[in-house]
XYZ file of C-alpha atoms in Angstrom:
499
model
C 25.212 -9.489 -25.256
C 26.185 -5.732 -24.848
C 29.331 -5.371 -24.301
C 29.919 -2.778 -20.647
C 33.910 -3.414 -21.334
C 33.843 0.198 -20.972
C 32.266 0.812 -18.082
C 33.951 -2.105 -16.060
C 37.541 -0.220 -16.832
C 36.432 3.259 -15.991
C 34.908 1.525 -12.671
C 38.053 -0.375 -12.112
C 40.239 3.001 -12.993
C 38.602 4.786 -10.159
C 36.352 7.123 -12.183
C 34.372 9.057 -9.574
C 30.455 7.965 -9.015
C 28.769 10.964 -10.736
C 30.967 10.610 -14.052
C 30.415 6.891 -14.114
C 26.879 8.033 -14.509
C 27.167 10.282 -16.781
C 28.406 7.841 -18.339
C 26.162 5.152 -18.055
C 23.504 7.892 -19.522
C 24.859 8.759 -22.071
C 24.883 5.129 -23.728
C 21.565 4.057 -22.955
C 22.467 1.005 -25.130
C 24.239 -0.470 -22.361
C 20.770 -0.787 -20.143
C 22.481 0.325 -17.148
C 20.023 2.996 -14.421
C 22.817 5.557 -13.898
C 20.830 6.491 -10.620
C 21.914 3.022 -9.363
C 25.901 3.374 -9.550
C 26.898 3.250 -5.786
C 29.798 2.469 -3.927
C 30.482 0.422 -0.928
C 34.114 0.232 -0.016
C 35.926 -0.724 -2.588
C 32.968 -2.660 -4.770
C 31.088 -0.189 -7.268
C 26.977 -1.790 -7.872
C 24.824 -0.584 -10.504
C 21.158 -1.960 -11.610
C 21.203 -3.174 -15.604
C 18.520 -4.126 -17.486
C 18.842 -6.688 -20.582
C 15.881 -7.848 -21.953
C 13.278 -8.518 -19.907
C 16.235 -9.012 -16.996
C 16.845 -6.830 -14.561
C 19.762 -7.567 -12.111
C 22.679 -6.281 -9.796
C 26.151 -5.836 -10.907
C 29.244 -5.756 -8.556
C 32.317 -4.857 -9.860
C 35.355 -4.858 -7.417
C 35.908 -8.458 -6.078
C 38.242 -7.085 -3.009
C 35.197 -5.797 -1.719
C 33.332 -7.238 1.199
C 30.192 -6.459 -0.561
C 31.063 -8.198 -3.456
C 31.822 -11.476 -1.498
C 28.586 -11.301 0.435
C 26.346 -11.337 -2.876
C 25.338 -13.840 -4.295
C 25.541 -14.421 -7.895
C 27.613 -15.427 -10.811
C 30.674 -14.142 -11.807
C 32.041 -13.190 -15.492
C 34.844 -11.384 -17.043
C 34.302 -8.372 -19.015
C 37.001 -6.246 -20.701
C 39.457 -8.324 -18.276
C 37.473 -7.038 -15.479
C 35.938 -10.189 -13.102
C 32.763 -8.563 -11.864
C 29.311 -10.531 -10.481
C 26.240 -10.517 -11.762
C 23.275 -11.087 -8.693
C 19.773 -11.632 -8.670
C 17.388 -9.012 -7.405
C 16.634 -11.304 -4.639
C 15.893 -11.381 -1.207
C 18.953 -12.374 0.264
C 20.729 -9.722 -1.936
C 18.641 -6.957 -0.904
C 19.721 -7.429 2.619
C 23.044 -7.250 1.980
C 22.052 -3.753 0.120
C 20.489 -2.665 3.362
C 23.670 -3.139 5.350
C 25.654 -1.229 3.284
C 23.159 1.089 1.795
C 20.817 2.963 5.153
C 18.894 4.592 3.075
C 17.375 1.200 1.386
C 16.118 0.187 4.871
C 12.303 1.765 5.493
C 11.752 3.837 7.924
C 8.925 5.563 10.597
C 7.256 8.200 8.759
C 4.796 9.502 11.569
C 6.201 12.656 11.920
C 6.312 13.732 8.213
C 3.289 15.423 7.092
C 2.261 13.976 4.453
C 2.330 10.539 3.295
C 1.166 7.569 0.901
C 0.620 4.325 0.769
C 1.597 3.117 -2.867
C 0.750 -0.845 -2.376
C 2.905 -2.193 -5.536
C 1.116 -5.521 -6.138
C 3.500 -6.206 -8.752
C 6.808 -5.386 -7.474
C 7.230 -3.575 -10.514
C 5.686 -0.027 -10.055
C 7.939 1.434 -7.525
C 10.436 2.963 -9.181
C 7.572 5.187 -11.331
C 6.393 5.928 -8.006
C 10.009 6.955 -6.744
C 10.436 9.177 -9.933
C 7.304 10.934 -9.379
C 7.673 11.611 -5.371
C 10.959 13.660 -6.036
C 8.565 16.104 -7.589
C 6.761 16.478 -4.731
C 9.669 17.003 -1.782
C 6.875 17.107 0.928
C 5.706 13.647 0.591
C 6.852 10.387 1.331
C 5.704 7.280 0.078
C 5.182 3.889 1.775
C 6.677 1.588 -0.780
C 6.305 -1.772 0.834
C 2.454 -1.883 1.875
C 0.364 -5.351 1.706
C -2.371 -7.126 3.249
C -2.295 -10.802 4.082
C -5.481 -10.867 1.662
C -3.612 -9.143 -0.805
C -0.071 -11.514 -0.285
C -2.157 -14.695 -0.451
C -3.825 -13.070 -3.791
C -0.157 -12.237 -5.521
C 1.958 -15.516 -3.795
C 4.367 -12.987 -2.369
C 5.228 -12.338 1.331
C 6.645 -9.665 3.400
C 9.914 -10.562 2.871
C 9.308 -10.564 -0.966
C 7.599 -7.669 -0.846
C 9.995 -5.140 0.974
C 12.752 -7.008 -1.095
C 11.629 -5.139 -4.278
C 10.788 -1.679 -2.804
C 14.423 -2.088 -1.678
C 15.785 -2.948 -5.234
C 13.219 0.297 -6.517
C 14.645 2.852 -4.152
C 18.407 1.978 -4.812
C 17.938 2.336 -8.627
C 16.678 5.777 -8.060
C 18.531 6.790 -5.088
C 15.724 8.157 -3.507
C 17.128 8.890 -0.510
C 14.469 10.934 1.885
C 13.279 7.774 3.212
C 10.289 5.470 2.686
C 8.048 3.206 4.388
C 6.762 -0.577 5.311
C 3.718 -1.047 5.980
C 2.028 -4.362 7.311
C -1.830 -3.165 6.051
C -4.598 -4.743 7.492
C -3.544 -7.025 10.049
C -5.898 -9.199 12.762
C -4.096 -11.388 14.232
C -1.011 -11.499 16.555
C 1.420 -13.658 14.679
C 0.574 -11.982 11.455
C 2.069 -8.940 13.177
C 5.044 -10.422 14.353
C 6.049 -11.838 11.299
C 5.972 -8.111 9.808
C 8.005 -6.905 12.319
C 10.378 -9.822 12.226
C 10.954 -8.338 8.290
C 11.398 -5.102 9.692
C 7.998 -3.348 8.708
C 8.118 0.395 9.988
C 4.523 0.555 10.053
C 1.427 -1.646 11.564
C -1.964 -1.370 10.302
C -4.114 -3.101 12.989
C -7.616 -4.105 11.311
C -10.110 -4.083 14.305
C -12.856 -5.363 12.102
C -13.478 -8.900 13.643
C -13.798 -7.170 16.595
C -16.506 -4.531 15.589
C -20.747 -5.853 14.772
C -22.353 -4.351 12.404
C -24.838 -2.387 14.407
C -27.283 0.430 14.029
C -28.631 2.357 16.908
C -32.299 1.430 15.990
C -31.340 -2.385 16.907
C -31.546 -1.849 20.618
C -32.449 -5.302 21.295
C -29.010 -6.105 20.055
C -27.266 -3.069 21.615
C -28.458 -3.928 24.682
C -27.068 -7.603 24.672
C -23.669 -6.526 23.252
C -23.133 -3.553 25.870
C -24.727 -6.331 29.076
C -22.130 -8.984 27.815
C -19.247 -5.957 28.854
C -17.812 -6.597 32.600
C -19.494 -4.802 34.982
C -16.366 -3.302 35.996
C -15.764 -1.935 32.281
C -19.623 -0.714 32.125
C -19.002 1.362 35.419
C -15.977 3.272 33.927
C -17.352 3.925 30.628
C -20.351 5.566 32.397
C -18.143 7.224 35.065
C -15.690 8.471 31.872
C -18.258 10.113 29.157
C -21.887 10.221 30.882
C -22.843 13.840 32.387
C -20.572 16.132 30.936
C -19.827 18.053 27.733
C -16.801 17.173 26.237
C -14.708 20.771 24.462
C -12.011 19.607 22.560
C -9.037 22.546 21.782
C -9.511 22.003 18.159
C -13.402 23.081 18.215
C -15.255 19.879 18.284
C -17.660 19.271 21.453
C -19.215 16.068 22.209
C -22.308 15.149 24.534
C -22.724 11.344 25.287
C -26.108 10.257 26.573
C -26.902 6.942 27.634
C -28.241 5.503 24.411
C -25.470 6.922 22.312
C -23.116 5.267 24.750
C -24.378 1.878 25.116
C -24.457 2.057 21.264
C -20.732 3.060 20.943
C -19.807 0.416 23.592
C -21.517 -2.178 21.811
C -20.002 -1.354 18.433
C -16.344 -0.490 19.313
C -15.252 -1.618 22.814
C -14.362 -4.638 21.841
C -12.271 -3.613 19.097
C -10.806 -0.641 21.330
C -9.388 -3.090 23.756
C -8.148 -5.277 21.123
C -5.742 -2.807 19.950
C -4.929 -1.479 23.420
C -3.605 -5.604 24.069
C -1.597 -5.547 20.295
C 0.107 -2.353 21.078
C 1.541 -3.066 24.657
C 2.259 -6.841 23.400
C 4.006 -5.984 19.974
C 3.923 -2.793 19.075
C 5.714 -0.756 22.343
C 8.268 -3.317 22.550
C 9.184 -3.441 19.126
C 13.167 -3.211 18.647
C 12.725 -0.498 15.790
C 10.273 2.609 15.549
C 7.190 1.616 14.466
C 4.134 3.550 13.424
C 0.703 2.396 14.638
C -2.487 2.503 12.478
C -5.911 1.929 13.940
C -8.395 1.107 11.028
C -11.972 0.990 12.077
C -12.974 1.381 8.380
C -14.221 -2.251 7.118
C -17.592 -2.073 8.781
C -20.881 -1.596 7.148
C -21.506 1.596 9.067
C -20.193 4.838 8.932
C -18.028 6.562 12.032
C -19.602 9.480 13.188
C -17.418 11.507 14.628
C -18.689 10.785 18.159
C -17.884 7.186 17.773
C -14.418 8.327 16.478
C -14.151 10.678 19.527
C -15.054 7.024 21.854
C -12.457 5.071 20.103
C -9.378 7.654 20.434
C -10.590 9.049 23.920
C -9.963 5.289 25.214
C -6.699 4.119 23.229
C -4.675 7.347 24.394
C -6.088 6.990 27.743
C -4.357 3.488 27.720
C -0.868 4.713 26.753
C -1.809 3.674 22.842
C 0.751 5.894 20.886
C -1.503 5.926 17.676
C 0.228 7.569 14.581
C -2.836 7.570 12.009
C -6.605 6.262 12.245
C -8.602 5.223 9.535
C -12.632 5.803 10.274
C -15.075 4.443 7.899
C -15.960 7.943 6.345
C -19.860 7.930 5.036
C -20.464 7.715 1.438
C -18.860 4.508 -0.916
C -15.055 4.143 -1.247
C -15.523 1.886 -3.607
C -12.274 0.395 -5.542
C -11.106 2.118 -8.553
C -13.375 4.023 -9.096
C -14.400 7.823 -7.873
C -16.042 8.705 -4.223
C -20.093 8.035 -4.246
C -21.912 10.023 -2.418
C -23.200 13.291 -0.759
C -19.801 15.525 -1.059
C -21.193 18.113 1.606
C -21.878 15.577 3.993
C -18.596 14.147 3.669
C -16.946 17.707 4.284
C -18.547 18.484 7.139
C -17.791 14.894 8.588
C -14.531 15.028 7.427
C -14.102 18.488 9.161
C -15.174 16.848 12.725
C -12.987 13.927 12.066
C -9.647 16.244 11.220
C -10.600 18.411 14.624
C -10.509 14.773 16.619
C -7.558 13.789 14.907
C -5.679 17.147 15.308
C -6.825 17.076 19.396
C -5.008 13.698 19.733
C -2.106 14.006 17.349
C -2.398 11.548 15.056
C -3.134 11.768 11.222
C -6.243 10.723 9.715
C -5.875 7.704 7.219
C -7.748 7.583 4.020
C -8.302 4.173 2.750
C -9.351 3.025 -0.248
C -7.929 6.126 -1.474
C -7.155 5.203 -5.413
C -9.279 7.741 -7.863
C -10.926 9.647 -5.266
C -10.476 12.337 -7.453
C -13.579 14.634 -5.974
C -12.647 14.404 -2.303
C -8.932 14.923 -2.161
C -9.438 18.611 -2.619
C -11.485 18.247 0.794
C -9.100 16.556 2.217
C -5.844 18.577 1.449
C -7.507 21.492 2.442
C -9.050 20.392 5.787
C -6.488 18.516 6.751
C -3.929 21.178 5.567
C -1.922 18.487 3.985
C -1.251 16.380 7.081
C -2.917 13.025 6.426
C -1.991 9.575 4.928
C -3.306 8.373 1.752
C -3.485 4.568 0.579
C -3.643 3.107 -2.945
C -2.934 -0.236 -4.259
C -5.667 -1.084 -7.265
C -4.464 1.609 -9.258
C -0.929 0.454 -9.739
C -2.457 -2.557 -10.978
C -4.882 -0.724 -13.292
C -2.112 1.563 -14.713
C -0.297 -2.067 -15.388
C -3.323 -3.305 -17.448
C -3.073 -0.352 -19.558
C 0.155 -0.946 -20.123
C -0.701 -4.314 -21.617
C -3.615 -3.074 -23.202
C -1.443 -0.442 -25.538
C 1.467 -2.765 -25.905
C -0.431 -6.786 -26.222
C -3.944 -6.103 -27.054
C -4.687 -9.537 -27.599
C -3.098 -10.783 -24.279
C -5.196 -8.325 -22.578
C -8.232 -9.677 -24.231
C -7.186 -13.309 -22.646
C -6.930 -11.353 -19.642
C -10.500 -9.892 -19.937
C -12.134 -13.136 -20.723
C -10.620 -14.803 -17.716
C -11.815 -11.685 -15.385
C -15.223 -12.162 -16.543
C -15.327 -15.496 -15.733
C -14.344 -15.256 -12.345
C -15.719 -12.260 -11.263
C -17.739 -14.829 -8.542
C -14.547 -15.457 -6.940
C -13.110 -11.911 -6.687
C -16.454 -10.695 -5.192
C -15.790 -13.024 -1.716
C -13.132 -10.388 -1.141
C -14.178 -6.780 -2.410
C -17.384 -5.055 -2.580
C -18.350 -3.227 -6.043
C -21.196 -2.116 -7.988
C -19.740 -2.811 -11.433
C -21.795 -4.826 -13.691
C -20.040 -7.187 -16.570
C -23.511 -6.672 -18.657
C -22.558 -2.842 -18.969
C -19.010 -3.730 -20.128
C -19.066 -3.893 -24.226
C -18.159 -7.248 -25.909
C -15.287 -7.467 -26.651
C -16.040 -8.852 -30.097
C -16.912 -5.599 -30.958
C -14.100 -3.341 -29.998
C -10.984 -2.835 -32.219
C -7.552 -3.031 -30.224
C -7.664 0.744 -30.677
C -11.019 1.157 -28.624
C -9.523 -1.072 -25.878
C -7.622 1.247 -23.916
C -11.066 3.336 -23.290
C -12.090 0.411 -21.313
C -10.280 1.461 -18.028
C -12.053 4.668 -18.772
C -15.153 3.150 -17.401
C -16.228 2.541 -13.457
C -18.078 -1.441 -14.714
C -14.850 -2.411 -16.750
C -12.378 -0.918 -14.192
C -13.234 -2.261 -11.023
C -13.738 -5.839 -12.778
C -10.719 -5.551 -13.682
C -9.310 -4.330 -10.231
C -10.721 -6.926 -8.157
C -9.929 -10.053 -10.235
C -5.993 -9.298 -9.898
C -5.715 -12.440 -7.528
C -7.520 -14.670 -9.369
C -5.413 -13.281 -12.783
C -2.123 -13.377 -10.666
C -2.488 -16.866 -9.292
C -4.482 -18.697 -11.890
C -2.299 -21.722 -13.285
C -2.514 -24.208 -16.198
C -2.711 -28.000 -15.790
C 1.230 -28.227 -15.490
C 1.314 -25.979 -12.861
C 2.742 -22.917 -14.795
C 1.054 -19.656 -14.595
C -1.704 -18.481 -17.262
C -0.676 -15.143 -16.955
C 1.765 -13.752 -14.379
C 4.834 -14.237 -15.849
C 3.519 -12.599 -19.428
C 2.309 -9.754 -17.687
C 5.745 -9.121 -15.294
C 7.373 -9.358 -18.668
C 5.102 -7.473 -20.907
C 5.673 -4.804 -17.662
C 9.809 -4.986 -17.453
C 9.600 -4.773 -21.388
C 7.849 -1.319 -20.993
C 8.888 -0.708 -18.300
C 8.938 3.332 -19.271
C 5.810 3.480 -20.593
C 4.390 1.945 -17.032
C 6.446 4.668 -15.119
C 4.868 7.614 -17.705
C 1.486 5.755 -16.870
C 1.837 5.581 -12.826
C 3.151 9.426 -13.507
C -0.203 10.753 -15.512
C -2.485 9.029 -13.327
């Protein structure tokens, strides 16, 4: 065991914060983050790694913090001092003494993204990166229920380690929480409950996948509306052109109405009832996504124009809406389709978003390496931006370079339950394009994630990988991959960076 003797008297001496890490840099030996080194009161905390172990280490018993941890305590150098797990219960006590480990709103910054650590383990990469970059701000702490029931974490779990990420860099310009993809009432309170700073409402239960040529089907959906509700959306958009300041104009006829009713009323009304039930009386600030993006059909901007018209005449304070752009945003893999359709769409979507005030949200945004330019520049920079496979995919690699066989164990297993993965995630990738993997050399395995088939296997298996367990109950692969991951833990960060 390394011996921090050292450290603990220089802590215990007084020694001011920024020479205790200088300090702590300049022996690298000792596996202490310097970053981490903060002070509450009279207790001094630092992050240390040993091993595959990371933990927190509280050195000044006296200290209120130090009694609230919880953890084991050891003497070092004559020094008594606790060593804590990087748990749940401990990060809370961080975030009462620490405000800049609790997330935050992030509506009115301008630019923003959604970093979706499926791991727990990427976050601090992502931290290092972002302080490059002063105008953004990330949103650490961003699941799905699909994706928590896929990993076996929750939200607790999940904000717990975006807290432990942020203090070891001291990134203090704030981050976010964000609840992604929620349907259903009590999912959302239980994300407020942990203190989520951000509510992604998924409206797709609420939305048929229609096409205007199915009148048949229109016409039942829009007849099943109240009479009442039929009467004001006729009053509210027939018979008029609609001139937005930001450029747009919009002409609603009764076709293109009863189609947009049918499709989206339903779903607008839904999130009208979630945000004067949860989200206005929220006890903290919470930002309120939309998403009207898992359907089969694109949103033309008239249908986008329908949707926000109607939520900000109901008081609905939205802070970002996700449309389901046209084109494939497929998972980890590149944008498919027509690029100048998608900027001139794109351009009618920013001018609705810009009329309302709200930022357009991007989902499925990993490796959509030919659109962001659009983006950026039509949006001028003000937009929000979600990933989540690619944290994952930078992890494989990872693996790949450092335990080529494990990885191949890993591969085998994808293959085989590629079935399962599909139930959740649409992709085009086909395992008979992938090469054997009898006939690649560890060396040629890192090309692998170079290619869309291979890749999005790959992506969309991480649930079954995360989860899968042998017959005595212990996992097949998550704990060798967390500690493949905390054993490289630099060589992840450099990956998460490049990417």
């Amino acid at each position: 065991m390394i011996d921090l003797s050292l450290l603990y008297r220089e802590i215990t001496a007084g020694k001011e914060l920024a020479d205790l890490k200088t300090l702590a840099g300049a022996n690298p030996e000792w596996g202490v983050y310097p970053a981490s080194l903060h002070a509450a009161g009279e207790t001094v905390l630092f992050l240390r790694r040993e091993g595959t172990a990371k933990y927190l280490v509280a050195v000044g018993a006296a200290g209120p913090a130090y009694q609230e941890l919880d953890g084991e305590e050891e003497t070092g150098g004559g020094v008594k001092v606790k060593v804590c797990p990087l748990s749940v219960a401990n990060s809370r006590v961080i975030r009462r003494y620490f405000s800049f480990t609790n997330p935050v709103a992030l509506a009115k910054e301008k630019t923003t993204i959604g970093l979706g650590d499926r791991l727990g383990l990427a976050s601090g990469g992502h931290l290092r990166l972002c302080r490059q970059y002063p105008e953004l701000r990330p949103v650490l702490a961003q699941q799905s229920m699909r994706e928590l029931s896929l990993t076996g974490r929750d939200y607790d779990q999940v904000l717990a380690d975006a807290v432990w990420a942020v203090f070891q860099e001291d990134y203090q310009c704030g981050f976010g929480a964000d609840a992604d993809h929620l349907k259903k009432l009590d999912e959302i309170r239980t994300a407020l409950a942990a203190g989520y700073t951000m509510i992604t409402l998924d409206c797709s239960e609420h939305i048929p996948n229609l096409t205007p040529e199915q009148t048949d089907e229109v016409t039942r959906f829009y007849n099943a509306l109240s009479p009442a509700e039929r009467d004001r959306l006729e009053a509210t958009f027939l018979g008029q052109t609609i001139k937005l300041k930001t450029g747009a104009s919009f002409q609603f006829t009764p076709e293109t109405l009863r189609y947009n009713a049918a499709v989206y009323q339903k779903a607008i009304n839904f999130a009208i009832d979630v945000f004067h039930q949860l989200i206005k009386p929220a006890t903290h600030r919470v930002d309120f996504e939309v998403s009207i993006d898992e359907t089969l059909t694109p949103t033309a901007p008239l249908s986008h124009y329908f949707v926000a018209a109607q939520l900000t005449a109901a008081g609905v304070k939205v802070n970002s809406l996700a449309p389901r752009f046209c084109g494939e945003f497929q998972k980890g893999v590149d944008y498919r389709g027509d690029l100048a359709q998608f900027t001139t769409e794109y351009q009618e979507h920013t001018k609705i978003a810009n009329h309302f005030g709200y930022k357009l949200s991007i989902h499925s945004g990993s490796d959509k390496f030919s659109v962001f330019p659009v983006i950026g520049r039509e949006s001028k920079g003000r937009v929000h931006v979600k990933t989540a496979g690619t944290n994952w995919l930078e992890a494989v690699k990872v693996i790949i370079v450092a335990e080529p066989s494990f990885y191949r164990e890993i591969h085998r297993f994808a293959l085989e339950h590629l079935d399962e993965a599909r139930r959740y995630y649409y992709i085009s990738a086909d395992p008979k394009r992938v090469p054997a993997l009898a006939e690649l050399d560890d060396d040629e395995l890192p090309g692998l994630m170079e290619t869309d088939d291979a890749r999005q296997i790959i992506h969309i298996t991480y649930g079954q990988i995360l989860t899968a367990k042998d017959a005595d109950g212990r996992y097949l692969f998550r704990d060798r991959i967390h500690a493949c991951l905390q054993a490289n833990e630099e060589l992840y960060y450099r990956f998460l960076g490049d990417h």
